[in-house]
Amino acid sequence: MTRSVLVPSSLVREAEDKREATRKLGYVARAAAVFRADRLGIFDDSDGERRWGGGFVETVLRYAATPPYLRKEAFGTRDELEYAGILPPLRVSAWTGSESSGSGSLRQGIVTQVGSEGRVRVNCGLQHPISLHVPPSMAVEEGERVTIRVSSRRPVRAKLVDEPLPGFVVTRTNLRDALDRPDAGFRVATSRHGTPVTVSSLAGLVERVAADGLTVAFGAPGRGLPDILDVDVRDIGAATGSATAGEGDPTTDAPAGFDAWLNTIPDQGSETVRTEVAMFASLGCLTLTE
């Protein structure tokens, strides 16, 4: 089971300057880390973009999702990262655990050289790149990110493992493809026009997420998912009612290929809710445990 978060390329359309746009993206990355997202996908909304579009959004989010010890090598100096210093630390548990000398801690690494006899050199934030054996089940290339399991730092003992990278992966994605993934799980669109999340419906929602995994999509400030996807708000409510309560046919598609359109802040006190705020509110209730 996986957790995927989808945000539009117009995510920072209301930002007044690059610093504010960077700060906003930092909160988006922080929400993805706090709620253990596996993927943070950026889908196209070129019609809603203003000064900073999908390329800027992707670069800053990828940088934020990269462990600090790999950022210089992975990104160098880029104009998009002028204000990267204000990004909040994510402190993903696998990254912070890598400082331990205990057995089993994980680190991200970048392959700096592919050598002979099945060995590679990997920069994983230790004193210098280390030489590691490549397991027969893996094939790696120079510049590729890999997962390292560290059993000791002094002396260094580590090995390449065929496991997902710690933290979450940032991708540019087609929204339809993201919803059609076999591991998409319960597919949720967030909107103030959706079915309000209530105490009585929450148990069914949480049960579906726990059983199937989750893909949840968010809109942009002043341009919600109905506008982005050209969905008539009158078509949203009736199609999602039974699915949100865990009743009826759970495979029935709501508009635009989702299983449900949800309003996770049903009594909102502001005219619009910023994407980063909606992420904390939505993921907070949908990932509750029993």
Coordinates of C-alpha atoms in Angstrom, one line a residue:
M1 CA 0.0 0.0 0.0
T2 CA 1.2 3.5 -0.9
R3 CA 0.3 7.1 -0.2
S4 CA 0.5 9.5 -3.1
V5 CA -0.1 13.2 -3.0
L6 CA -0.9 15.1 -6.2
V7 CA -0.5 18.9 -6.5
P8 CA -0.9 21.1 -9.6
S9 CA 1.9 22.9 -11.4
S10 CA 0.1 26.2 -10.6
L11 CA 0.6 25.5 -6.9
V12 CA 2.4 28.8 -6.3
R13 CA 0.4 31.0 -8.6
E14 CA -0.5 33.5 -5.9
A15 CA 3.1 34.0 -4.6
E16 CA 4.3 37.6 -4.8
D17 CA 7.9 36.7 -5.2
K18 CA 10.3 33.8 -5.4
R19 CA 11.0 33.7 -1.7
E20 CA 7.3 33.4 -0.9
A21 CA 6.9 30.7 -3.5
T22 CA 9.8 28.7 -2.0
R23 CA 8.4 29.0 1.5
K24 CA 5.0 27.7 0.3
L25 CA 6.6 24.7 -1.4
G26 CA 8.6 24.0 1.8
Y27 CA 5.3 23.6 3.7
V28 CA 4.0 21.3 1.0
A29 CA 7.1 19.1 1.3
R30 CA 6.8 19.2 5.0
A31 CA 3.2 17.9 4.9
A32 CA 4.2 15.1 2.6
A33 CA 7.0 14.1 5.0
V34 CA 4.9 14.3 8.2
F35 CA 2.2 12.1 6.8
R36 CA 4.6 9.6 5.3
A37 CA 3.8 10.1 1.6
D38 CA 5.6 7.7 -0.8
R39 CA 5.1 10.0 -3.8
L40 CA 4.5 13.7 -4.4
G41 CA 3.3 14.1 -7.9
I42 CA 3.0 17.4 -9.9
F43 CA 0.3 17.3 -12.5
D44 CA -0.1 19.9 -15.3
D45 CA -2.2 23.0 -14.9
S46 CA -0.4 25.3 -17.3
D47 CA -3.5 27.4 -17.8
G48 CA -3.4 28.4 -14.1
E49 CA 0.4 29.1 -13.9
R50 CA 1.7 32.6 -13.6
R51 CA 5.2 33.6 -12.9
W52 CA 6.5 30.3 -11.5
G53 CA 5.4 27.1 -13.2
G54 CA 5.9 23.4 -13.1
G55 CA 9.7 23.5 -13.6
F56 CA 10.2 25.7 -10.6
V57 CA 7.8 23.7 -8.5
E58 CA 9.5 20.4 -9.4
T59 CA 13.0 21.7 -8.7
V60 CA 12.3 23.1 -5.3
L61 CA 10.2 20.1 -4.2
R62 CA 12.9 17.7 -5.4
Y63 CA 15.5 19.7 -3.5
A64 CA 13.4 19.7 -0.4
A65 CA 12.9 15.9 -0.6
T66 CA 16.7 15.3 -1.0
P67 CA 18.7 14.6 2.2
P68 CA 20.9 17.7 3.0
Y69 CA 24.1 15.7 2.6
L70 CA 23.3 15.0 -1.1
R71 CA 21.9 18.4 -2.2
K72 CA 25.1 20.0 -3.4
E73 CA 26.1 17.1 -5.6
A74 CA 22.6 16.5 -6.9
F75 CA 21.7 20.1 -7.7
G76 CA 24.8 22.3 -7.7
T77 CA 23.8 26.0 -8.1
R78 CA 20.4 26.8 -9.8
D79 CA 18.4 30.0 -10.1
E80 CA 15.3 28.2 -8.9
L81 CA 17.0 27.5 -5.6
E82 CA 18.0 31.1 -4.7
Y83 CA 15.9 31.0 -1.5
A84 CA 16.4 27.2 -0.7
G85 CA 17.9 28.2 2.7
I86 CA 14.4 29.1 4.0
L87 CA 13.0 25.6 3.4
P88 CA 12.0 23.9 6.6
P89 CA 13.9 20.7 7.6
L90 CA 11.9 17.6 6.8
R91 CA 13.9 15.3 9.2
V92 CA 12.5 12.2 7.5
S93 CA 13.0 9.4 10.1
A94 CA 15.1 7.3 7.7
W95 CA 17.5 10.3 7.2
T96 CA 17.8 11.1 10.9
G97 CA 18.2 7.4 11.8
S98 CA 21.1 7.2 9.4
E99 CA 23.3 9.1 11.9
S100 CA 23.0 6.0 14.2
S101 CA 25.7 3.4 14.3
G102 CA 23.1 0.8 14.9
S103 CA 22.3 -2.0 12.5
G104 CA 19.8 -1.4 9.8
S105 CA 19.8 2.4 9.4
L106 CA 19.1 3.6 5.9
R107 CA 20.6 6.4 3.8
Q108 CA 20.2 7.7 0.3
G109 CA 23.2 7.7 -1.9
I110 CA 24.3 8.9 -5.4
V111 CA 26.4 6.6 -7.6
T112 CA 29.4 8.6 -8.5
Q113 CA 31.3 5.8 -10.4
V114 CA 30.5 2.4 -11.9
G115 CA 33.5 0.2 -11.7
S116 CA 34.5 -3.3 -12.6
E117 CA 33.7 -6.6 -10.9
G118 CA 30.2 -5.5 -9.8
R119 CA 31.3 -2.6 -7.6
V120 CA 30.3 1.1 -7.5
R121 CA 31.4 4.1 -5.6
V122 CA 28.6 5.9 -3.8
N123 CA 28.4 9.3 -2.1
C124 CA 26.1 8.8 0.9
G125 CA 27.1 11.7 3.0
L126 CA 29.9 9.9 4.9
Q127 CA 33.5 11.3 4.9
H128 CA 34.1 10.2 1.3
P129 CA 32.4 8.1 -1.3
I130 CA 32.5 4.4 -0.4
S131 CA 32.9 1.3 -2.6
L132 CA 30.1 -1.1 -2.5
H133 CA 29.2 -4.4 -4.2
V134 CA 26.1 -4.4 -6.4
P135 CA 23.7 -7.2 -5.6
P136 CA 22.9 -9.5 -8.6
S137 CA 19.3 -8.4 -8.5
M138 CA 20.2 -4.7 -9.1
A139 CA 21.5 -2.7 -12.0
V140 CA 22.7 0.8 -11.3
E141 CA 24.1 3.7 -13.4
E142 CA 26.3 6.7 -12.6
G143 CA 24.2 9.5 -11.1
E144 CA 21.4 7.2 -9.9
R145 CA 20.1 7.5 -6.4
V146 CA 20.2 4.3 -4.4
T147 CA 19.4 3.0 -0.9
I148 CA 22.2 2.2 1.5
R149 CA 21.9 0.1 4.7
V150 CA 24.5 1.2 7.2
S151 CA 25.4 -1.2 9.9
S152 CA 28.5 0.7 11.3
R153 CA 30.0 4.2 10.7
R154 CA 33.4 3.6 12.4
P155 CA 34.6 1.6 10.6
V156 CA 32.2 2.1 7.8
R157 CA 30.1 -1.1 7.0
A158 CA 27.3 -0.7 4.5
K159 CA 25.6 -2.4 1.6
L160 CA 23.4 -1.5 -1.4
V161 CA 19.8 -2.8 -0.9
D162 CA 17.0 -3.1 -3.4
E163 CA 14.5 -1.1 -1.4
P164 CA 12.6 2.1 -2.0
L165 CA 14.5 5.3 -1.3
P166 CA 13.9 6.7 2.2
G167 CA 11.4 9.6 2.3
F168 CA 9.2 10.4 -0.7
V169 CA 9.8 10.7 -4.4
V170 CA 8.9 13.8 -6.4
T171 CA 7.7 13.3 -10.0
R172 CA 6.0 15.1 -12.8
T173 CA 2.9 13.1 -13.7
N174 CA -0.2 12.9 -15.8
L175 CA -3.2 13.0 -13.4
R176 CA -5.0 10.3 -15.3
D177 CA -1.9 8.0 -15.2
A178 CA -1.5 8.6 -11.4
L179 CA -5.2 7.7 -10.8
D180 CA -4.8 4.5 -13.0
R181 CA -1.8 3.2 -11.1
P182 CA -2.4 -0.3 -9.8
D183 CA -1.4 0.9 -6.3
A184 CA -3.4 4.1 -6.4
G185 CA -5.7 2.8 -3.7
F186 CA -8.6 5.0 -2.5
R187 CA -8.6 8.0 -4.9
V188 CA -9.7 11.2 -3.3
A189 CA -10.2 14.7 -4.8
T190 CA -10.3 17.5 -2.2
S191 CA -12.8 20.4 -2.8
R192 CA -15.1 22.6 -0.8
H193 CA -17.8 21.3 -3.1
G194 CA -17.2 17.7 -2.1
T195 CA -19.0 15.6 0.5
P196 CA -18.2 17.0 4.0
V197 CA -16.1 14.7 6.2
T198 CA -18.1 14.0 9.4
V199 CA -17.5 11.9 12.5
S200 CA -19.8 9.3 11.3
S201 CA -18.2 9.0 7.8
L202 CA -14.6 9.1 9.1
A203 CA -14.4 5.5 10.2
G204 CA -15.3 4.3 6.7
L205 CA -12.8 6.6 5.1
V206 CA -10.0 5.5 7.4
E207 CA -10.8 1.9 6.9
R208 CA -10.6 2.2 3.1
V209 CA -7.3 4.0 3.3
A210 CA -5.8 1.5 5.7
A211 CA -6.9 -1.4 3.5
D212 CA -6.2 0.0 0.0
G213 CA -3.7 2.9 0.3
L214 CA -4.4 6.5 -0.8
T215 CA -4.0 8.9 -3.6
V216 CA -5.2 12.4 -2.8
A217 CA -5.3 15.4 -5.1
F218 CA -5.3 19.1 -4.3
G219 CA -6.0 22.2 -6.2
A220 CA -4.3 25.6 -6.3
P221 CA -5.2 28.9 -4.5
G222 CA -8.2 30.5 -6.3
R223 CA -8.3 27.6 -8.7
G224 CA -9.7 24.4 -7.2
L225 CA -9.8 21.0 -8.8
P226 CA -13.2 21.5 -10.4
D227 CA -11.8 24.5 -12.3
I228 CA -8.6 22.7 -13.2
L229 CA -10.3 19.5 -14.4
D230 CA -13.4 21.3 -15.9
V231 CA -15.8 19.4 -13.6
D232 CA -19.3 20.8 -13.0
V233 CA -19.6 21.2 -9.2
R234 CA -23.2 20.0 -9.5
D235 CA -21.9 16.6 -10.5
I236 CA -19.7 16.2 -7.5
G237 CA -21.8 15.7 -4.4
A238 CA -24.3 13.0 -5.5
A239 CA -21.7 10.8 -7.0
T240 CA -19.6 10.5 -3.9
G241 CA -21.9 10.1 -1.0
S242 CA -22.1 6.4 -0.7
A243 CA -18.3 5.9 -1.3
T244 CA -17.3 8.3 1.5
A245 CA -19.2 6.3 4.1
G246 CA -17.8 3.0 2.9
E247 CA -21.2 1.9 1.6
G248 CA -22.4 0.8 -1.8
D249 CA -20.1 -0.1 -4.7
P250 CA -16.6 1.1 -3.8
T251 CA -15.5 1.0 -7.4
T252 CA -18.0 3.5 -8.6
D253 CA -16.1 6.4 -10.2
A254 CA -16.9 9.9 -9.1
P255 CA -16.2 12.7 -11.6
A256 CA -12.8 12.8 -13.2
G257 CA -11.9 9.2 -12.2
F258 CA -11.8 9.7 -8.5
D259 CA -13.6 7.4 -5.9
A260 CA -14.7 10.4 -3.8
W261 CA -14.7 14.2 -3.7
L262 CA -14.2 15.2 -0.1
N263 CA -14.5 18.5 1.8
T264 CA -12.1 17.9 4.7
I265 CA -12.7 21.4 6.1
P266 CA -16.5 21.6 6.0
D267 CA -16.8 24.6 8.2
Q268 CA -14.0 26.7 6.8
G269 CA -13.8 30.2 8.1
S270 CA -11.9 31.7 5.1
E271 CA -13.1 32.0 1.5
T272 CA -10.3 29.9 0.2
V273 CA -7.9 27.4 1.9
R274 CA -4.3 27.4 0.7
T275 CA -3.0 24.1 -0.6
E276 CA -0.5 23.5 2.1
V277 CA -3.2 24.1 4.8
A278 CA -5.6 21.7 3.0
M279 CA -2.8 19.1 2.9
F280 CA -2.4 19.1 6.6
A281 CA -6.1 19.1 7.2
S282 CA -6.9 16.3 4.7
L283 CA -4.0 14.0 5.4
G284 CA -4.5 14.5 9.1
C285 CA -8.0 12.9 9.1
L286 CA -7.5 10.4 6.3
T287 CA -4.4 8.8 7.9
L288 CA -5.9 8.3 11.4
T289 CA -5.4 4.9 12.9
E290 CA -7.9 2.9 15.0

